[in-house]
Tab-separated table of C-alpha atoms in Angstrom:
chain	number	residue	atom	x	y	z
A	239	UNK	CA	51.621	0.301	-11.422
A	240	UNK	CA	53.401	1.420	-8.254
A	241	UNK	CA	52.635	0.305	-4.706
A	242	UNK	CA	50.920	3.624	-3.877
A	243	UNK	CA	48.217	2.918	-6.468
A	244	UNK	CA	47.965	-0.637	-5.160
A	245	UNK	CA	47.175	0.558	-1.641
A	246	UNK	CA	44.682	3.115	-2.935
A	247	UNK	CA	42.843	0.241	-4.633
A	248	UNK	CA	42.946	-1.785	-1.414
A	249	UNK	CA	41.621	1.277	0.425
A	250	UNK	CA	38.685	1.494	-2.023
A	251	UNK	CA	37.874	-2.177	-1.487
A	252	UNK	CA	37.865	-1.829	2.304
A	253	UNK	CA	35.791	1.369	2.397
A	254	UNK	CA	33.676	2.064	-0.657
A	255	UNK	CA	33.302	-1.546	-1.855
A	256	UNK	CA	32.338	-2.948	1.570
A	257	UNK	CA	35.090	-5.532	2.015
A	258	UNK	CA	36.679	-6.490	5.326
A	259	UNK	CA	40.302	-7.435	5.879
A	260	UNK	CA	40.577	-11.123	6.704
A	261	UNK	CA	44.340	-11.409	6.827
A	262	UNK	CA	47.413	-9.303	6.122
A	263	UNK	CA	50.993	-10.541	5.720
A	264	UNK	CA	53.180	-7.774	7.018
A	265	UNK	CA	56.376	-9.162	5.458
A	266	UNK	CA	54.730	-8.970	2.015
A	267	UNK	CA	52.190	-6.695	0.402
A	268	UNK	CA	49.602	-9.456	0.466
A	269	UNK	CA	46.120	-8.760	1.809
A	270	UNK	CA	43.013	-10.966	1.948
A	271	UNK	CA	39.537	-9.346	1.824
A	272	UNK	CA	35.997	-10.711	2.115
A	273	UNK	CA	32.631	-9.185	1.128
A	274	UNK	CA	29.053	-9.831	2.296
A	275	UNK	CA	28.701	-12.679	-0.233
A	276	UNK	CA	31.639	-14.473	1.418
A	277	UNK	CA	33.711	-13.967	-1.732
A	278	UNK	CA	37.415	-13.583	-0.974
A	279	UNK	CA	39.615	-11.180	-2.905
A	280	UNK	CA	43.351	-11.514	-2.411
A	281	UNK	CA	45.432	-8.550	-3.581
A	282	UNK	CA	49.197	-9.054	-3.977
A	283	UNK	CA	51.834	-6.543	-5.026
A	284	UNK	CA	55.277	-7.504	-6.407
A	285	UNK	CA	57.976	-5.400	-7.993
A	286	UNK	CA	58.387	-8.169	-10.561
A	287	UNK	CA	56.062	-10.966	-11.604
A	288	UNK	CA	56.770	-14.300	-13.233
A	289	UNK	CA	54.764	-17.412	-13.968
A	290	UNK	CA	56.183	-19.541	-11.114
A	291	UNK	CA	55.284	-16.886	-8.542
A	292	UNK	CA	51.727	-16.480	-9.857
A	293	UNK	CA	51.140	-20.240	-10.126
A	294	UNK	CA	52.612	-20.870	-6.681
A	295	UNK	CA	49.996	-18.624	-5.060
A	296	UNK	CA	47.213	-20.679	-6.631
A	297	UNK	CA	48.768	-24.042	-5.736
A	298	UNK	CA	49.292	-22.951	-2.123
A	299	UNK	CA	45.569	-22.216	-1.828
A	300	UNK	CA	44.663	-25.615	-3.271
A	301	UNK	CA	47.139	-27.351	-0.986
A	302	UNK	CA	45.885	-25.543	2.135
A	303	UNK	CA	42.160	-25.641	1.318
A	304	UNK	CA	41.089	-27.318	4.577
A	305	UNK	CA	43.227	-25.054	6.736
A	306	UNK	CA	41.918	-21.930	5.012
A	307	UNK	CA	38.290	-23.033	5.425
A	308	UNK	CA	38.851	-23.619	9.113
A	309	UNK	CA	40.737	-20.363	9.611
A	310	UNK	CA	38.190	-18.239	7.725
A	311	UNK	CA	35.183	-20.222	9.087
A	312	UNK	CA	33.830	-20.920	5.599
A	313	UNK	CA	32.335	-24.116	4.198
A	314	UNK	CA	33.452	-23.270	0.651
A	315	UNK	CA	36.045	-20.983	-0.890
A	316	UNK	CA	35.525	-18.631	-3.801
A	317	UNK	CA	38.779	-16.730	-4.189
A	318	UNK	CA	39.912	-14.146	-6.699
A	319	UNK	CA	43.651	-13.364	-6.673
A	320	UNK	CA	44.593	-9.972	-8.114
A	321	UNK	CA	48.291	-9.602	-8.898
A	322	UNK	CA	49.770	-6.114	-9.218
A	323	UNK	CA	53.283	-5.382	-10.418
A	324	UNK	CA	55.488	-2.366	-11.013
A	325	UNK	CA	56.808	-3.734	-14.293
A	326	UNK	CA	54.985	-4.926	-17.402
A	327	UNK	CA	55.077	-8.678	-18.039
A	328	UNK	CA	53.964	-11.302	-20.554
A	329	UNK	CA	52.035	-13.487	-18.131
A	330	UNK	CA	48.594	-14.724	-19.216
A	331	UNK	CA	46.086	-12.222	-17.854
A	332	UNK	CA	43.374	-14.569	-16.557
A	333	UNK	CA	43.039	-18.182	-15.456
A	334	UNK	CA	40.226	-19.969	-13.661
A	335	UNK	CA	40.638	-23.094	-11.530
A	336	UNK	CA	37.477	-24.960	-10.523
A	337	UNK	CA	39.079	-27.489	-8.212
A	338	UNK	CA	35.790	-28.765	-6.782
A	339	UNK	CA	32.277	-27.622	-5.947
A	340	UNK	CA	33.723	-26.119	-2.760
A	341	UNK	CA	36.831	-24.453	-4.192
A	342	UNK	CA	36.977	-21.968	-7.058
A	343	UNK	CA	40.082	-19.876	-7.694
A	344	UNK	CA	40.471	-17.102	-10.246
A	345	UNK	CA	43.825	-15.463	-10.725
A	346	UNK	CA	44.206	-12.189	-12.582
A	347	UNK	CA	47.224	-10.106	-13.526
A	348	UNK	CA	46.033	-6.510	-13.218
A	349	UNK	CA	47.417	-3.883	-15.582
A	350	UNK	CA	46.583	-0.362	-16.695
A	351	UNK	CA	44.556	-1.883	-19.549
A	352	UNK	CA	42.194	-3.982	-17.446
A	353	UNK	CA	42.102	-1.979	-14.203
A	354	UNK	CA	38.579	-0.747	-15.053
A	355	UNK	CA	37.306	-4.313	-14.509
A	356	UNK	CA	38.205	-4.172	-10.826
A	357	UNK	CA	37.404	-0.623	-9.760
A	358	UNK	CA	34.437	1.541	-10.627
A	359	UNK	CA	34.721	4.066	-13.438
A	360	UNK	CA	34.306	7.035	-11.104
A	361	UNK	CA	37.238	5.850	-8.946
A	362	UNK	CA	39.828	5.584	-11.722
A	363	UNK	CA	40.775	9.247	-11.367
A	364	UNK	CA	41.230	8.752	-7.604
A	365	UNK	CA	43.659	5.886	-8.242
A	366	UNK	CA	45.581	7.724	-10.982
A	367	UNK	CA	46.337	10.793	-8.847
A	368	UNK	CA	49.902	10.379	-7.612
A	369	UNK	CA	50.493	10.198	-3.858
A	370	UNK	CA	53.928	10.352	-2.237
A	371	UNK	CA	52.913	9.234	1.266
A	372	UNK	CA	51.907	5.833	2.654
A	373	UNK	CA	48.736	7.152	4.244
A	374	UNK	CA	46.350	4.792	2.420
A	375	UNK	CA	48.433	1.769	3.367
A	376	UNK	CA	48.556	2.984	6.962
A	377	UNK	CA	44.782	3.483	7.067
A	378	UNK	CA	44.107	-0.056	5.868
A	379	UNK	CA	46.758	-1.715	8.029
A	380	UNK	CA	45.962	0.303	11.157
A	381	UNK	CA	42.280	-0.520	10.781
A	382	UNK	CA	43.161	-4.227	10.519
A	383	UNK	CA	45.450	-4.114	13.550
A	384	UNK	CA	42.898	-2.152	15.565
A	385	UNK	CA	40.234	-4.685	14.677
A	386	UNK	CA	42.352	-7.457	16.188
A	387	UNK	CA	43.284	-5.536	19.318
A	388	UNK	CA	40.150	-3.582	20.213
A	389	UNK	CA	37.723	-4.700	22.862
A	390	UNK	CA	34.647	-6.214	21.236
A	391	UNK	CA	32.376	-6.043	24.253
A	392	UNK	CA	29.974	-3.549	22.669
A	393	UNK	CA	29.398	-1.400	19.616
A	394	UNK	CA	29.697	2.165	20.925
A	395	UNK	CA	28.476	3.796	17.717
A	396	UNK	CA	25.299	1.684	17.573
A	397	UNK	CA	24.517	2.707	21.154
A	398	UNK	CA	24.291	6.321	19.993
A	399	UNK	CA	20.729	5.459	18.916
A	400	UNK	CA	19.864	4.539	22.502
A	401	UNK	CA	21.557	7.669	23.853
A	402	UNK	CA	19.561	9.852	21.482
A	403	UNK	CA	16.266	8.173	22.478
A	404	UNK	CA	17.013	8.686	26.184
A	405	UNK	CA	18.001	12.347	25.779
A	406	UNK	CA	14.883	13.113	23.745
A	407	UNK	CA	12.676	11.336	26.293
A	408	UNK	CA	14.242	13.337	29.145
A	409	UNK	CA	13.838	16.591	27.212
A	410	UNK	CA	10.162	15.828	26.611
A	411	UNK	CA	9.671	14.998	30.314
A	412	UNK	CA	11.385	18.209	31.444
A	413	UNK	CA	9.307	20.349	29.073
A	414	UNK	CA	6.096	18.645	30.217
A	415	UNK	CA	7.030	19.176	33.860
A	416	UNK	CA	7.999	22.834	33.612
A	417	UNK	CA	5.983	24.218	30.692
A	418	UNK	CA	3.112	21.738	30.244
A	419	UNK	CA	4.083	21.257	26.611
A	420	UNK	CA	6.403	18.437	25.547
A	421	UNK	CA	8.432	18.089	22.386
A	422	UNK	CA	6.858	14.759	21.377
A	423	UNK	CA	3.835	16.540	19.877
A	424	UNK	CA	6.072	17.790	17.068
A	425	UNK	CA	7.268	14.266	16.237
A	426	UNK	CA	4.301	11.949	16.711
A	427	UNK	CA	2.371	10.392	13.837
A	428	UNK	CA	-0.594	12.561	12.887
A	429	UNK	CA	-2.517	11.835	9.701
A	430	UNK	CA	-4.059	15.291	9.510
A	431	UNK	CA	-0.668	17.008	9.735
A	432	UNK	CA	0.970	14.572	7.323
A	433	UNK	CA	-1.532	15.217	4.526
A	434	UNK	CA	-1.081	18.925	5.225
A	435	UNK	CA	2.571	18.571	4.195
A	436	UNK	CA	4.400	17.620	7.391
A	437	UNK	CA	5.960	14.586	5.716
A	438	UNK	CA	8.764	14.422	8.297
A	439	UNK	CA	6.195	12.834	10.650
A	440	UNK	CA	6.349	9.688	8.492
A	441	UNK	CA	9.736	9.094	10.125
A	442	UNK	CA	9.895	10.919	13.437
A	443	UNK	CA	7.376	8.901	15.414
A	444	UNK	CA	10.150	6.312	15.928
A	445	UNK	CA	11.304	8.739	18.644
A	446	UNK	CA	8.034	8.491	20.609
A	447	UNK	CA	7.856	6.414	23.796
A	448	UNK	CA	4.657	5.961	25.757
A	449	UNK	CA	6.369	5.672	29.140
A	450	UNK	CA	9.689	4.964	30.821
A	451	UNK	CA	9.087	1.178	30.735
A	452	UNK	CA	8.689	1.333	26.963
A	453	UNK	CA	11.921	3.355	26.701
A	454	UNK	CA	13.831	0.883	28.899
A	455	UNK	CA	12.541	-1.999	26.764
A	456	UNK	CA	13.820	-0.574	23.452
A	457	UNK	CA	17.068	0.803	24.893
A	458	UNK	CA	17.719	-2.569	26.543
A	459	UNK	CA	17.432	-4.354	23.212
A	460	UNK	CA	19.717	-1.821	21.520
A	461	UNK	CA	22.394	-2.449	24.143
A	462	UNK	CA	21.836	-6.219	23.885
A	463	UNK	CA	22.321	-6.114	20.101
A	464	UNK	CA	25.476	-4.020	20.466
A	465	UNK	CA	26.935	-6.570	22.914
A	466	UNK	CA	25.992	-9.730	21.008
A	467	UNK	CA	26.678	-8.508	17.462
A	468	UNK	CA	29.151	-5.651	18.205
A	469	UNK	CA	31.233	-4.907	15.082
A	470	UNK	CA	28.620	-6.496	12.770
A	471	UNK	CA	26.308	-3.507	13.300
A	472	UNK	CA	26.400	-0.405	11.127
A	473	UNK	CA	24.980	2.762	12.683
A	474	UNK	CA	24.264	4.360	9.305
A	475	UNK	CA	22.517	1.305	7.849
A	476	UNK	CA	20.555	0.775	11.075
A	477	UNK	CA	19.200	4.331	10.946
A	478	UNK	CA	18.256	3.892	7.274
A	479	UNK	CA	16.397	0.661	8.088
A	480	UNK	CA	14.544	2.235	11.038
A	481	UNK	CA	13.456	5.197	8.898
A	482	UNK	CA	12.495	3.036	5.908
A	483	UNK	CA	10.348	0.661	7.997
A	484	UNK	CA	8.730	3.664	9.696
A	485	UNK	CA	7.920	5.205	6.299
A	486	UNK	CA	6.317	2.070	4.859
A	487	UNK	CA	4.382	1.232	8.038
A	488	UNK	CA	2.956	4.755	8.185
A	489	UNK	CA	2.035	4.663	4.485
A	490	UNK	CA	0.147	1.386	5.033
A	491	UNK	CA	-1.480	2.949	8.084
A	492	UNK	CA	-2.632	5.932	6.016
A	493	UNK	CA	-4.072	3.509	3.436
A	494	UNK	CA	-5.953	1.705	6.251
A	495	UNK	CA	-4.088	-1.547	5.555
A	496	UNK	CA	-2.836	-1.879	9.130
A	497	UNK	CA	-4.031	-0.622	12.508
A	498	UNK	CA	-2.334	2.156	14.427
A	499	UNK	CA	0.493	1.033	16.699
A	500	UNK	CA	3.643	2.471	18.198
A	501	UNK	CA	6.003	2.771	15.220
A	502	UNK	CA	9.245	2.386	17.158
A	503	UNK	CA	8.151	-1.130	18.155
A	504	UNK	CA	7.529	-2.073	14.518
A	505	UNK	CA	10.633	-0.313	13.197
A	506	UNK	CA	12.976	-1.933	15.701
A	507	UNK	CA	11.465	-5.336	14.948
A	508	UNK	CA	12.182	-4.583	11.281
A	509	UNK	CA	15.786	-3.847	12.293
A	510	UNK	CA	15.945	-7.263	14.006
A	511	UNK	CA	14.823	-8.757	10.687
A	512	UNK	CA	17.652	-6.917	8.939
A	513	UNK	CA	20.168	-8.279	11.464
A	514	UNK	CA	18.815	-11.802	10.933
A	515	UNK	CA	19.205	-11.748	7.145
A	516	UNK	CA	22.654	-10.154	7.450
A	517	UNK	CA	23.952	-13.031	9.582
A	518	UNK	CA	22.129	-15.616	7.450
A	519	UNK	CA	23.788	-14.147	4.368
A	520	UNK	CA	27.272	-14.277	5.951
A	521	UNK	CA	26.956	-17.882	7.169
A	522	UNK	CA	30.329	-17.766	8.907
A	523	UNK	CA	29.361	-17.287	12.562
A	524	UNK	CA	26.744	-19.752	13.780
A	525	UNK	CA	26.580	-18.243	17.265
A	526	UNK	CA	25.667	-14.773	16.013
A	527	UNK	CA	23.121	-16.280	13.625
A	528	UNK	CA	21.475	-18.022	16.595
A	529	UNK	CA	21.409	-14.687	18.448
A	530	UNK	CA	19.608	-12.962	15.562
A	531	UNK	CA	17.125	-15.841	15.275
A	532	UNK	CA	16.275	-15.922	19.000
A	533	UNK	CA	16.147	-12.159	19.707
A	534	UNK	CA	12.936	-11.508	17.658
A	535	UNK	CA	11.141	-14.252	19.605
A	536	UNK	CA	12.242	-12.819	22.966
A	537	UNK	CA	11.309	-9.331	21.721
A	538	UNK	CA	7.727	-10.354	20.887
A	539	UNK	CA	7.276	-12.219	24.177
A	540	UNK	CA	8.457	-9.267	26.283
A	541	UNK	CA	6.527	-6.748	24.175
A	542	UNK	CA	3.389	-8.801	24.678
A	543	UNK	CA	3.924	-8.698	28.427
A	544	UNK	CA	4.359	-4.907	28.632
A	545	UNK	CA	1.507	-4.323	26.149
A	546	UNK	CA	-1.038	-6.548	27.941
A	547	UNK	CA	-1.066	-9.009	25.009
A	548	UNK	CA	-2.580	-6.467	22.621
A	549	UNK	CA	-0.061	-6.578	19.773
A	550	UNK	CA	-0.811	-7.857	16.269
A	551	UNK	CA	1.636	-10.606	15.271
A	552	UNK	CA	0.760	-10.079	11.575
A	553	UNK	CA	1.890	-6.448	11.664
A	554	UNK	CA	5.184	-7.404	13.297
A	555	UNK	CA	5.806	-10.114	10.714
A	556	UNK	CA	5.205	-7.493	8.026
A	557	UNK	CA	7.779	-5.165	9.652
A	558	UNK	CA	10.249	-8.054	10.037
A	559	UNK	CA	10.020	-8.966	6.343
A	560	UNK	CA	10.242	-5.292	5.381
A	561	UNK	CA	13.472	-4.970	7.358
A	562	UNK	CA	14.825	-8.027	5.549
A	563	UNK	CA	14.109	-6.506	2.122
A	564	UNK	CA	15.701	-3.167	3.031
A	565	UNK	CA	18.822	-4.962	4.298
A	566	UNK	CA	19.002	-7.075	1.130
A	567	UNK	CA	18.822	-3.899	-0.953
A	568	UNK	CA	21.742	-2.464	1.007
A	569	UNK	CA	23.726	-5.707	0.720
A	570	UNK	CA	23.113	-5.882	-3.031
A	571	UNK	CA	24.887	-2.587	-3.542
A	572	UNK	CA	22.185	0.038	-3.022
A	573	UNK	CA	24.168	3.105	-2.084
A	574	UNK	CA	23.355	4.252	1.449
A	575	UNK	CA	23.837	7.849	0.289
A	576	UNK	CA	21.102	7.293	-2.312
A	577	UNK	CA	18.795	5.897	0.395
A	578	UNK	CA	19.490	8.934	2.590
A	579	UNK	CA	18.790	11.172	-0.413
A	580	UNK	CA	15.362	9.565	-0.974
A	581	UNK	CA	14.487	9.904	2.720
A	582	UNK	CA	15.563	13.556	2.681
A	583	UNK	CA	13.633	14.173	-0.533
A	584	UNK	CA	10.354	13.228	1.169
A	585	UNK	CA	11.045	15.722	3.980
A	586	UNK	CA	12.103	18.494	1.569
A	587	UNK	CA	8.973	17.926	-0.527
A	588	UNK	CA	6.860	18.523	2.588
A	589	UNK	CA	8.773	21.742	3.334
A	590	UNK	CA	8.208	22.861	-0.267
A	591	UNK	CA	4.437	22.258	0.061
A	592	UNK	CA	4.258	24.311	3.263
A	593	UNK	CA	6.384	27.201	1.948
A	594	UNK	CA	4.301	27.595	-1.200
A	595	UNK	CA	0.984	27.082	0.601
A	596	UNK	CA	-0.151	24.135	-1.542
A	597	UNK	CA	-3.470	22.817	-0.209
A	598	UNK	CA	-2.737	19.115	-0.450
A	599	UNK	CA	-5.042	18.275	2.462
A	600	UNK	CA	-8.227	19.356	0.666
A	601	UNK	CA	-7.195	17.544	-2.507
A	602	UNK	CA	-6.641	14.271	-0.616
A	603	UNK	CA	-9.871	14.614	1.373
A	604	UNK	CA	-11.907	15.324	-1.776
A	605	UNK	CA	-10.253	12.382	-3.544
A	606	UNK	CA	-11.137	10.001	-0.690
A	607	UNK	CA	-14.682	11.354	-0.438
A	608	UNK	CA	-15.954	9.129	-3.266
A	609	UNK	CA	-14.857	5.931	-1.531
A	610	UNK	CA	-16.470	7.153	1.722
A	611	UNK	CA	-19.766	7.856	-0.074
A	612	UNK	CA	-19.646	4.381	-1.617
A	613	UNK	CA	-19.331	2.821	1.831
A	614	UNK	CA	-22.215	4.955	3.102
A	615	UNK	CA	-24.535	3.407	0.506
A	616	UNK	CA	-24.202	0.101	2.387
A	617	UNK	CA	-25.003	1.572	5.817
A	618	UNK	CA	-28.141	0.405	7.626
A	619	UNK	CA	-29.470	0.703	11.152
A	620	UNK	CA	-27.494	-2.384	12.201
A	621	UNK	CA	-24.133	-0.991	11.036
A	622	UNK	CA	-21.574	-0.553	13.812
A	623	UNK	CA	-19.935	2.846	14.283
A	624	UNK	CA	-17.391	1.570	16.800
A	625	UNK	CA	-14.421	1.553	14.390
A	626	UNK	CA	-14.952	5.187	13.384
A	627	UNK	CA	-15.451	6.271	16.990
A	628	UNK	CA	-12.094	4.702	17.852
A	629	UNK	CA	-10.491	6.383	14.842
A	630	UNK	CA	-11.702	9.805	15.962
A	631	UNK	CA	-9.856	9.281	19.246
A	632	UNK	CA	-6.616	8.314	17.453
A	633	UNK	CA	-3.878	10.145	15.559
A	634	UNK	CA	-5.204	8.628	12.333
A	635	UNK	CA	-8.347	10.747	12.269
A	636	UNK	CA	-9.220	13.228	9.546
A	637	UNK	CA	-12.227	15.372	8.692
A	638	UNK	CA	-13.520	12.385	6.684
A	639	UNK	CA	-13.661	10.386	9.934
A	640	UNK	CA	-16.145	12.922	11.332
A	641	UNK	CA	-18.053	13.162	8.061
A	642	UNK	CA	-18.481	9.388	7.694
A	643	UNK	CA	-19.434	8.913	11.361
A	644	UNK	CA	-21.958	11.771	11.185
A	645	UNK	CA	-23.569	10.334	8.062
A	646	UNK	CA	-23.759	6.903	9.730
A	647	UNK	CA	-25.358	8.445	12.840
A	648	UNK	CA	-28.180	9.803	10.692
A	649	UNK	CA	-29.053	6.214	9.731
A	650	UNK	CA	-28.102	4.288	12.855
A	651	UNK	CA	-28.958	6.805	15.584
A	652	UNK	CA	-30.469	10.335	15.564
A	653	UNK	CA	-29.994	13.491	13.543
A	654	UNK	CA	-29.017	15.376	16.702
A	655	UNK	CA	-26.145	12.966	17.355
A	656	UNK	CA	-25.067	13.385	13.738
A	657	UNK	CA	-25.206	17.169	14.137
A	658	UNK	CA	-22.954	16.972	17.199
A	659	UNK	CA	-20.399	14.900	15.258
A	660	UNK	CA	-20.468	17.380	12.353
A	661	UNK	CA	-19.931	20.320	14.733
A	662	UNK	CA	-16.988	18.480	16.335
A	663	UNK	CA	-15.704	17.958	12.802
A	664	UNK	CA	-15.614	21.648	11.878
A	665	UNK	CA	-13.891	22.375	15.196
A	666	UNK	CA	-11.216	19.919	14.084
A	667	UNK	CA	-10.991	21.079	10.441
A	668	UNK	CA	-13.098	23.953	9.097
A	669	UNK	CA	-12.037	23.543	5.442
A	670	UNK	CA	-14.312	20.695	4.312
A	671	UNK	CA	-17.409	21.791	2.388
A	672	UNK	CA	-19.531	18.566	2.570
A	673	UNK	CA	-19.835	18.847	6.383
A	674	UNK	CA	-21.176	22.415	6.111
A	675	UNK	CA	-23.628	21.191	3.503
A	676	UNK	CA	-24.906	18.447	5.838
A	677	UNK	CA	-25.285	20.966	8.676
A	678	UNK	CA	-27.176	23.262	6.302
A	679	UNK	CA	-29.554	20.400	5.442
A	680	UNK	CA	-30.151	19.610	9.128
A	681	UNK	CA	-30.899	23.282	9.994
A	682	UNK	CA	-33.128	23.587	6.934
A	683	UNK	CA	-35.243	20.600	7.997
A	684	UNK	CA	-35.568	22.196	11.434
A	685	UNK	CA	-36.742	25.440	9.736
A	686	UNK	CA	-33.667	27.352	10.942
A	687	UNK	CA	-33.263	29.043	7.556
A	688	UNK	CA	-30.822	31.755	8.636
A	689	UNK	CA	-28.482	29.177	10.229
A	690	UNK	CA	-28.868	26.925	7.218
A	691	UNK	CA	-27.955	29.835	4.920
A	692	UNK	CA	-24.894	30.566	7.059
A	693	UNK	CA	-23.642	26.989	6.689
A	694	UNK	CA	-24.295	26.743	2.953
A	695	UNK	CA	-22.481	30.041	2.373
A	696	UNK	CA	-19.411	28.570	4.112
A	697	UNK	CA	-19.695	25.460	1.944
A	698	UNK	CA	-19.868	27.578	-1.243
A	699	UNK	CA	-16.877	29.624	-0.136
A	700	UNK	CA	-14.875	26.406	-0.034
A	701	UNK	CA	-16.411	24.691	-3.072
A	702	UNK	CA	-18.732	26.267	-5.665
A	703	UNK	CA	-20.501	22.994	-6.345
A	704	UNK	CA	-23.728	23.424	-8.358
A	705	UNK	CA	-25.534	21.379	-5.694
A	706	UNK	CA	-24.623	23.934	-3.032
A	707	UNK	CA	-25.607	26.890	-5.221
A	708	UNK	CA	-29.030	25.381	-5.983
A	709	UNK	CA	-29.628	24.660	-2.306
A	710	UNK	CA	-28.821	28.267	-1.374
A	711	UNK	CA	-31.447	29.466	-3.849
A	712	UNK	CA	-33.933	27.090	-2.259
A	713	UNK	CA	-33.139	28.473	1.211
A	714	UNK	CA	-33.490	32.070	-0.052
A	715	UNK	CA	-36.887	31.241	-1.480
A	716	UNK	CA	-37.999	30.216	1.988
A	717	UNK	CA	-36.631	33.396	3.511
């Protein structure tokens, strides 16, 4: 195996396999890598290999155990040494040295026969393709040198999130000022639009800010994270975590498991959870771990202050834990491209539903109708309607909100109040047959047979339920 293949393998480890360069000896082709599990892989290339050379590398590690731990900031060492050589040799392929509970060394002589144990099957062709230049070596080495020399005051790429938030906020403000119609209305969470197929809204409400103070709060924390954690942050993974937490929070909101709140607050708190577990998993920088442990506490305190102490700690703990699980999935090898594919699939599915005119909204409303009717059986004149009245003034309302409130008003208040709610309901969504049926019943009892017939005809047009057909015959018999 020539040195060009060796450096292509190193390049795979430092890019696709998520390893970082710990140390590189320029006088030799000897490079030390570390992954998120704090496992060290040392890759060494020699034109010729012999037993003394291979054994000497292991003994040097054992001899310098304390110095290596201090240099790499690790409490224990788990090291795999991969030896590559241009010429074939008769050296034993694998040996394992368990020196102590804190030091484990594996040394392997890599050959064409066992190379598949150290690189993924799909990458073998990449390694086998001959390359005449040193570009892969230069990419790895330059990246290592740049890492040592660059200013680590802030993570510029991570701050792109903050820049995007600010630009979108300014665009919304300008449109509101000049045309009385902002862009936020196309992004905000809206249950009615989501069940109609606008699935992209499950993600996009992380762009919505209530006011400039709210924007400054989130942007300030983004900048703070970029300064304190700098190169530890991944822009791509951060975006995936924000979108994933937004998706799950909105799904739980739709299922009435949590109350409506500003999703960007929850999603960013989930991202803080992801940062916390990332540093906890690394365990090699106590200062950064303290940062990630303290920032969520400061975040909640400040958010409470700007929200007049109206936030639900339980919901934020849920988002925090959710962020942890998403980060663990990414650390355990879940391909970020696969995560992006799943996120995109949800959006594309919504586009497909809209293009082909699939009436998903009616199907969902009719499915949920049974559970609403079951709740209505327990309604009495002492039942509070406050929760539904609040829901009707939120983005989580649907035609079922009006239907259930109207039916409760019949029991708890007056028929005329119920009628007003039903009329508001058909102004909101005129594709729900049960509301027309209830209006038909109200008009019938008031002897307004022509109006009752008009409503029942609209109900039958939407749903040819036998109950509606029989009631129309009854109305006709009165006419």
